[in-house]
Amino acid sequence: MTYVVTENCIRCKFMDCVSVCPVDCFYEGENMLVINPDECIDCGVCEPECPAAAIVADTDPAAATWLELNATYARVWPNIPEKKQPPADAEAWMGIEGKFDTAFSPSPARE
Ligand code: SF4
Ligand code: F3S
């Protein structure tokens, strides 16, 4: 079992999840994070920390289409061990539907 980052993270990227993860298993894309399912220890502490409610357990039906994306991009995006400054317009993207189709970026984070 693992936890999974879902669509609500896209363009929100608050990164409060990174601050609490005991095993640093988040990976950073240009505009969202993913969890490496092979590294997540299923502690669950990140789930309530996300202001966008973007993190769910893989047993949640909402995780179904996101588990593979998390595993895929955890292999190609860089690890993020510490919280950074969220995007200036993060609040404006909260709860917007269909963000994967309109706003997802497969690019890794830019330093
Ligand atoms: Fe990290 Fe725990 Fe969240 Fe997994 S469930 S990503 S180990 S904080
Ligand atoms: Fe994304 Fe929520 Fe973390 S918006 S970066 S999953 S705190």
CSV table of N, CA and C and ligand atoms in Angstrom, one decimal:
chain,number,residue,atom,x,y,z
A,1,MET,N,0.8,-1.2,0.0
A,1,MET,CA,0.0,0.0,0.0
A,1,MET,C,0.9,1.2,0.0
A,2,THR,N,0.3,2.3,-0.5
A,2,THR,CA,1.1,3.6,-0.6
A,2,THR,C,0.0,4.7,-0.6
A,3,TYR,N,0.5,5.9,-0.4
A,3,TYR,CA,-0.3,7.1,-0.6
A,3,TYR,C,0.0,7.6,-2.0
A,4,VAL,N,-1.0,8.4,-2.5
A,4,VAL,CA,-0.9,8.8,-3.9
A,4,VAL,C,-1.2,10.3,-4.0
A,5,VAL,N,-0.5,11.0,-4.8
A,5,VAL,CA,-0.8,12.4,-5.1
A,5,VAL,C,-1.7,12.5,-6.3
A,6,THR,N,-2.8,13.2,-6.2
A,6,THR,CA,-3.8,13.2,-7.3
A,6,THR,C,-3.9,14.6,-7.9
A,7,GLU,N,-4.9,14.8,-8.8
A,7,GLU,CA,-5.1,15.9,-9.6
A,7,GLU,C,-5.1,17.3,-8.9
A,8,ASN,N,-5.6,17.3,-7.7
A,8,ASN,CA,-5.7,18.6,-7.0
A,8,ASN,C,-4.4,19.2,-6.7
A,9,CYS,N,-3.3,18.5,-6.8
A,9,CYS,CA,-2.0,19.0,-6.5
A,9,CYS,C,-1.5,19.9,-7.7
A,10,ILE,N,-2.0,19.7,-8.9
A,10,ILE,CA,-1.5,20.4,-10.1
A,10,ILE,C,-1.7,21.9,-10.0
A,11,ARG,N,-0.7,22.6,-10.1
A,11,ARG,CA,-0.6,24.1,-10.0
A,11,ARG,C,-0.8,24.6,-8.6
A,12,CYS,N,-1.2,23.7,-7.7
A,12,CYS,CA,-1.3,24.2,-6.3
A,12,CYS,C,0.1,24.0,-5.6
A,13,LYS,N,0.6,22.7,-5.6
A,13,LYS,CA,1.9,22.4,-5.1
A,13,LYS,C,2.3,23.2,-3.9
A,14,PHE,N,1.5,23.0,-2.8
A,14,PHE,CA,1.8,23.7,-1.6
A,14,PHE,C,3.0,23.1,-0.8
A,15,MET,N,3.3,21.8,-1.0
A,15,MET,CA,4.5,21.2,-0.5
A,15,MET,C,4.5,21.1,1.1
A,16,ASP,N,3.4,21.3,1.7
A,16,ASP,CA,3.3,21.0,3.2
A,16,ASP,C,3.6,19.5,3.4
A,17,CYS,N,3.2,18.7,2.4
A,17,CYS,CA,3.4,17.2,2.5
A,17,CYS,C,4.9,16.9,2.7
A,18,VAL,N,5.7,17.6,2.0
A,18,VAL,CA,7.2,17.3,2.0
A,18,VAL,C,7.7,17.5,3.4
A,19,SER,N,7.2,18.5,4.1
A,19,SER,CA,7.7,18.9,5.4
A,19,SER,C,7.5,17.7,6.4
A,20,VAL,N,6.5,16.9,6.2
A,20,VAL,CA,6.1,15.9,7.3
A,20,VAL,C,6.5,14.5,6.9
A,21,CYS,N,6.9,14.3,5.7
A,21,CYS,CA,7.2,12.9,5.2
A,21,CYS,C,8.5,12.4,5.9
A,22,PRO,N,8.4,11.3,6.7
A,22,PRO,CA,9.6,10.8,7.4
A,22,PRO,C,10.6,10.1,6.5
A,23,VAL,N,10.3,9.8,5.3
A,23,VAL,CA,11.2,9.1,4.4
A,23,VAL,C,11.5,9.8,3.1
A,24,ASP,N,11.1,11.0,3.0
A,24,ASP,CA,11.5,11.9,1.9
A,24,ASP,C,11.2,11.2,0.5
A,25,CYS,N,9.9,10.7,0.4
A,25,CYS,CA,9.6,10.0,-0.9
A,25,CYS,C,8.8,10.8,-1.9
A,26,PHE,N,8.9,12.1,-1.8
A,26,PHE,CA,8.2,13.0,-2.8
A,26,PHE,C,9.2,13.3,-3.9
A,27,TYR,N,8.6,13.5,-5.1
A,27,TYR,CA,9.4,13.8,-6.3
A,27,TYR,C,8.7,15.0,-7.0
A,28,GLU,N,9.5,15.9,-7.5
A,28,GLU,CA,9.0,17.2,-7.9
A,28,GLU,C,9.0,17.4,-9.4
A,29,GLY,N,7.8,17.6,-9.9
A,29,GLY,CA,7.6,18.0,-11.3
A,29,GLY,C,7.5,19.5,-11.4
A,30,GLU,N,7.3,20.0,-12.6
A,30,GLU,CA,7.2,21.5,-12.7
A,30,GLU,C,6.1,22.1,-12.0
A,31,ASN,N,4.9,21.4,-11.9
A,31,ASN,CA,3.8,21.9,-11.3
A,31,ASN,C,3.0,21.0,-10.4
A,32,MET,N,3.6,19.8,-10.1
A,32,MET,CA,2.9,18.9,-9.0
A,32,MET,C,4.0,18.0,-8.5
A,33,LEU,N,3.7,17.4,-7.4
A,33,LEU,CA,4.6,16.4,-6.8
A,33,LEU,C,4.0,15.0,-7.0
A,34,VAL,N,4.8,14.0,-6.9
A,34,VAL,CA,4.3,12.6,-6.8
A,34,VAL,C,5.0,11.9,-5.7
A,35,ILE,N,4.4,10.8,-5.2
A,35,ILE,CA,5.0,9.9,-4.2
A,35,ILE,C,5.5,8.6,-4.9
A,36,ASN,N,6.7,8.3,-4.5
A,36,ASN,CA,7.3,7.0,-5.0
A,36,ASN,C,6.7,5.8,-4.2
A,37,PRO,N,5.8,5.0,-4.8
A,37,PRO,CA,5.1,4.0,-4.1
A,37,PRO,C,6.0,2.9,-3.5
A,38,ASP,N,7.3,2.8,-4.0
A,38,ASP,CA,8.2,1.8,-3.5
A,38,ASP,C,8.9,2.3,-2.2
A,39,GLU,N,8.8,3.6,-2.0
A,39,GLU,CA,9.5,4.2,-0.8
A,39,GLU,C,8.5,4.7,0.3
A,40,CYS,N,7.3,4.9,-0.1
A,40,CYS,CA,6.2,5.3,0.9
A,40,CYS,C,6.0,4.2,1.9
A,41,ILE,N,6.1,4.6,3.2
A,41,ILE,CA,5.9,3.6,4.3
A,41,ILE,C,4.4,3.6,4.8
A,42,ASP,N,3.6,4.3,4.1
A,42,ASP,CA,2.1,4.3,4.4
A,42,ASP,C,1.8,4.8,5.8
A,43,CYS,N,2.6,5.8,6.2
A,43,CYS,CA,2.3,6.3,7.6
A,43,CYS,C,1.1,7.2,7.6
A,44,GLY,N,0.7,7.8,6.5
A,44,GLY,CA,-0.5,8.6,6.4
A,44,GLY,C,-0.4,10.0,6.9
A,45,VAL,N,0.8,10.5,7.4
A,45,VAL,CA,0.8,11.8,8.0
A,45,VAL,C,0.7,12.9,7.0
A,46,CYS,N,1.0,12.7,5.7
A,46,CYS,CA,1.0,13.7,4.7
A,46,CYS,C,-0.5,14.1,4.3
A,47,GLU,N,-1.3,13.1,4.4
A,47,GLU,CA,-2.7,13.2,3.8
A,47,GLU,C,-3.4,14.4,4.4
A,48,PRO,N,-3.5,14.6,5.8
A,48,PRO,CA,-4.2,15.7,6.3
A,48,PRO,C,-3.5,17.1,6.2
A,49,GLU,N,-2.2,17.0,5.8
A,49,GLU,CA,-1.4,18.3,5.7
A,49,GLU,C,-1.7,19.0,4.4
A,50,CYS,N,-2.2,18.4,3.4
A,50,CYS,CA,-2.3,19.0,2.1
A,50,CYS,C,-3.5,19.9,2.1
A,51,PRO,N,-3.3,21.2,1.9
A,51,PRO,CA,-4.4,22.2,1.8
A,51,PRO,C,-5.4,21.9,0.7
A,52,ALA,N,-4.9,21.2,-0.4
A,52,ALA,CA,-5.7,21.0,-1.5
A,52,ALA,C,-6.4,19.6,-1.5
A,53,ALA,N,-6.2,18.9,-0.4
A,53,ALA,CA,-6.7,17.5,-0.3
A,53,ALA,C,-6.3,16.6,-1.5
A,54,ALA,N,-5.1,16.7,-1.9
A,54,ALA,CA,-4.7,16.0,-3.1
A,54,ALA,C,-4.1,14.7,-2.8
A,55,ILE,N,-3.9,14.3,-1.5
A,55,ILE,CA,-3.2,13.0,-1.2
A,55,ILE,C,-4.3,12.0,-0.7
A,56,VAL,N,-4.3,10.9,-1.3
A,56,VAL,CA,-5.2,9.8,-0.9
A,56,VAL,C,-4.5,8.5,-0.7
A,57,ALA,N,-5.0,7.6,0.0
A,57,ALA,CA,-4.5,6.2,0.1
A,57,ALA,C,-4.8,5.5,-1.2
A,58,ASP,N,-4.0,4.5,-1.6
A,58,ASP,CA,-4.2,3.8,-2.8
A,58,ASP,C,-5.5,2.9,-2.8
A,59,THR,N,-6.1,2.8,-1.6
A,59,THR,CA,-7.3,2.1,-1.5
A,59,THR,C,-8.5,2.9,-1.8
A,60,ASP,N,-8.3,4.2,-1.9
A,60,ASP,CA,-9.4,5.2,-2.3
A,60,ASP,C,-9.6,5.1,-3.8
A,61,PRO,N,-10.9,5.0,-4.2
A,61,PRO,CA,-11.2,5.0,-5.6
A,61,PRO,C,-10.6,6.2,-6.4
A,62,ALA,N,-10.4,7.3,-5.7
A,62,ALA,CA,-9.8,8.5,-6.4
A,62,ALA,C,-8.3,8.3,-6.8
A,63,ALA,N,-7.7,7.3,-6.2
A,63,ALA,CA,-6.3,7.0,-6.5
A,63,ALA,C,-6.1,6.2,-7.8
A,64,ALA,N,-7.1,5.6,-8.2
A,64,ALA,CA,-6.9,4.5,-9.3
A,64,ALA,C,-6.1,5.0,-10.5
A,65,THR,N,-6.5,6.1,-11.1
A,65,THR,CA,-5.8,6.6,-12.3
A,65,THR,C,-4.5,7.3,-12.0
A,66,TRP,N,-4.2,7.5,-10.7
A,66,TRP,CA,-3.0,8.3,-10.4
A,66,TRP,C,-1.9,7.5,-9.9
A,67,LEU,N,-2.1,6.3,-9.5
A,67,LEU,CA,-1.1,5.4,-8.9
A,67,LEU,C,0.1,5.2,-10.0
A,68,GLU,N,-0.3,4.9,-11.2
A,68,GLU,CA,0.7,4.7,-12.2
A,68,GLU,C,1.5,5.9,-12.5
A,69,LEU,N,0.8,7.1,-12.6
A,69,LEU,CA,1.4,8.3,-12.8
A,69,LEU,C,2.5,8.6,-11.7
A,70,ASN,N,2.1,8.4,-10.5
A,70,ASN,CA,3.0,8.6,-9.4
A,70,ASN,C,4.3,7.7,-9.5
A,71,ALA,N,4.1,6.5,-9.9
A,71,ALA,CA,5.2,5.5,-10.0
A,71,ALA,C,6.1,6.0,-11.2
A,72,THR,N,5.4,6.4,-12.3
A,72,THR,CA,6.2,6.7,-13.5
A,72,THR,C,7.1,8.0,-13.3
A,73,TYR,N,6.5,9.0,-12.7
A,73,TYR,CA,7.2,10.3,-12.6
A,73,TYR,C,8.2,10.3,-11.4
A,74,ALA,N,7.9,9.4,-10.4
A,74,ALA,CA,8.9,9.3,-9.3
A,74,ALA,C,10.2,8.7,-9.8
A,75,ARG,N,10.2,8.1,-11.0
A,75,ARG,CA,11.4,7.6,-11.6
A,75,ARG,C,12.2,8.6,-12.4
A,76,VAL,N,11.5,9.7,-12.8
A,76,VAL,CA,12.2,10.7,-13.7
A,76,VAL,C,12.3,12.1,-13.1
A,77,TRP,N,11.5,12.4,-12.1
A,77,TRP,CA,11.6,13.7,-11.5
A,77,TRP,C,12.5,13.7,-10.3
A,78,PRO,N,13.1,14.8,-9.9
A,78,PRO,CA,14.1,14.8,-8.8
A,78,PRO,C,13.4,14.7,-7.4
A,79,ASN,N,14.1,14.2,-6.5
A,79,ASN,CA,13.6,14.1,-5.1
A,79,ASN,C,13.5,15.5,-4.5
A,80,ILE,N,12.4,15.7,-3.7
A,80,ILE,CA,12.3,17.0,-3.0
A,80,ILE,C,12.3,16.7,-1.5
A,81,PRO,N,13.4,16.9,-0.8
A,81,PRO,CA,13.4,16.6,0.6
A,81,PRO,C,12.9,17.7,1.5
A,82,GLU,N,12.8,19.0,1.0
A,82,GLU,CA,12.4,20.1,1.8
A,82,GLU,C,11.4,21.0,1.1
A,83,LYS,N,10.5,21.5,1.9
A,83,LYS,CA,9.4,22.4,1.3
A,83,LYS,C,10.1,23.6,0.7
A,84,LYS,N,9.5,24.0,-0.5
A,84,LYS,CA,9.9,25.3,-1.1
A,84,LYS,C,8.7,26.3,-1.1
A,85,GLN,N,8.9,27.4,-1.7
A,85,GLN,CA,7.9,28.4,-1.8
A,85,GLN,C,6.8,27.9,-2.7
A,86,PRO,N,5.5,27.8,-2.3
A,86,PRO,CA,4.5,27.4,-3.3
A,86,PRO,C,4.3,28.5,-4.4
A,87,PRO,N,3.7,28.1,-5.5
A,87,PRO,CA,3.4,29.1,-6.6
A,87,PRO,C,2.6,30.3,-6.0
A,88,ALA,N,2.8,31.4,-6.6
A,88,ALA,CA,2.1,32.6,-6.1
A,88,ALA,C,0.6,32.5,-6.3
A,89,ASP,N,0.2,31.8,-7.4
A,89,ASP,CA,-1.2,31.6,-7.7
A,89,ASP,C,-1.8,30.3,-7.3
A,90,ALA,N,-1.2,29.6,-6.3
A,90,ALA,CA,-1.6,28.3,-5.8
A,90,ALA,C,-3.1,28.3,-5.4
A,91,GLU,N,-3.4,29.3,-4.6
A,91,GLU,CA,-4.8,29.3,-4.1
A,91,GLU,C,-5.8,29.4,-5.2
A,92,ALA,N,-5.5,30.1,-6.3
A,92,ALA,CA,-6.4,30.3,-7.4
A,92,ALA,C,-6.7,28.9,-8.1
A,93,TRP,N,-5.8,28.0,-8.0
A,93,TRP,CA,-6.0,26.7,-8.7
A,93,TRP,C,-6.7,25.6,-7.8
A,94,MET,N,-7.0,26.0,-6.5
A,94,MET,CA,-7.6,25.0,-5.6
A,94,MET,C,-9.0,24.6,-6.2
A,95,GLY,N,-9.1,23.3,-6.3
A,95,GLY,CA,-10.5,22.7,-6.6
A,95,GLY,C,-10.9,22.8,-8.0
A,96,ILE,N,-10.0,23.3,-8.9
A,96,ILE,CA,-10.4,23.4,-10.3
A,96,ILE,C,-10.4,22.0,-10.9
A,97,GLU,N,-11.4,21.6,-11.6
A,97,GLU,CA,-11.5,20.3,-12.2
A,97,GLU,C,-10.9,20.2,-13.6
A,98,GLY,N,-10.4,19.0,-13.9
A,98,GLY,CA,-9.9,18.8,-15.2
A,98,GLY,C,-8.5,19.4,-15.4
A,99,LYS,N,-7.7,19.6,-14.3
A,99,LYS,CA,-6.4,20.2,-14.4
A,99,LYS,C,-5.4,19.3,-15.1
A,100,PHE,N,-5.6,18.0,-15.1
A,100,PHE,CA,-4.6,17.1,-15.8
A,100,PHE,C,-4.7,17.4,-17.3
A,101,ASP,N,-5.8,17.6,-17.8
A,101,ASP,CA,-5.9,17.9,-19.2
A,101,ASP,C,-5.4,19.3,-19.6
A,102,THR,N,-5.6,20.2,-18.8
A,102,THR,CA,-5.3,21.6,-19.1
A,102,THR,C,-4.0,22.1,-18.6
A,103,ALA,N,-3.5,21.5,-17.5
A,103,ALA,CA,-2.4,22.2,-16.8
A,103,ALA,C,-1.2,21.3,-16.4
A,104,PHE,N,-1.4,19.9,-16.6
A,104,PHE,CA,-0.3,19.0,-16.1
A,104,PHE,C,0.9,19.2,-17.0
A,105,SER,N,2.1,19.2,-16.3
A,105,SER,CA,3.4,19.3,-17.1
A,105,SER,C,4.2,18.1,-16.7
A,106,PRO,N,4.7,17.3,-17.8
A,106,PRO,CA,5.5,16.2,-17.5
A,106,PRO,C,7.0,16.6,-17.2
A,107,SER,N,7.3,17.9,-17.3
A,107,SER,CA,8.6,18.3,-17.1
A,107,SER,C,9.0,18.2,-15.6
A,108,PRO,N,10.3,17.9,-15.3
A,108,PRO,CA,10.8,17.9,-14.0
A,108,PRO,C,10.8,19.4,-13.4
A,109,ALA,N,10.9,19.5,-12.1
A,109,ALA,CA,11.0,20.8,-11.5
A,109,ALA,C,12.2,21.6,-12.1
A,110,ARG,N,12.0,22.9,-12.2
A,110,ARG,CA,13.2,23.7,-12.6
A,110,ARG,C,13.8,24.3,-11.4
A,111,GLU,N,15.1,24.2,-11.3
A,111,GLU,CA,15.8,24.7,-10.1
A,111,GLU,C,16.0,26.2,-10.2
B,1,SF4,FE1,5.6,10.0,3.2
B,1,SF4,FE2,4.0,8.8,5.0
B,1,SF4,FE3,2.9,10.3,3.0
B,1,SF4,FE4,4.0,8.0,2.4
B,1,SF4,S1,2.2,8.3,3.7
B,1,SF4,S2,4.3,9.9,1.3
B,1,SF4,S3,5.7,7.9,3.9
B,1,SF4,S4,4.3,11.0,4.7
B,2,F3S,FE1,0.6,18.9,-3.7
B,2,F3S,FE2,-0.7,19.0,-1.5
B,2,F3S,FE3,1.8,18.4,-1.4
B,2,F3S,S1,-0.9,20.5,-3.2
B,2,F3S,S2,2.7,19.5,-3.1
B,2,F3S,S3,0.2,17.2,-2.4
B,2,F3S,S4,0.8,19.6,0.1
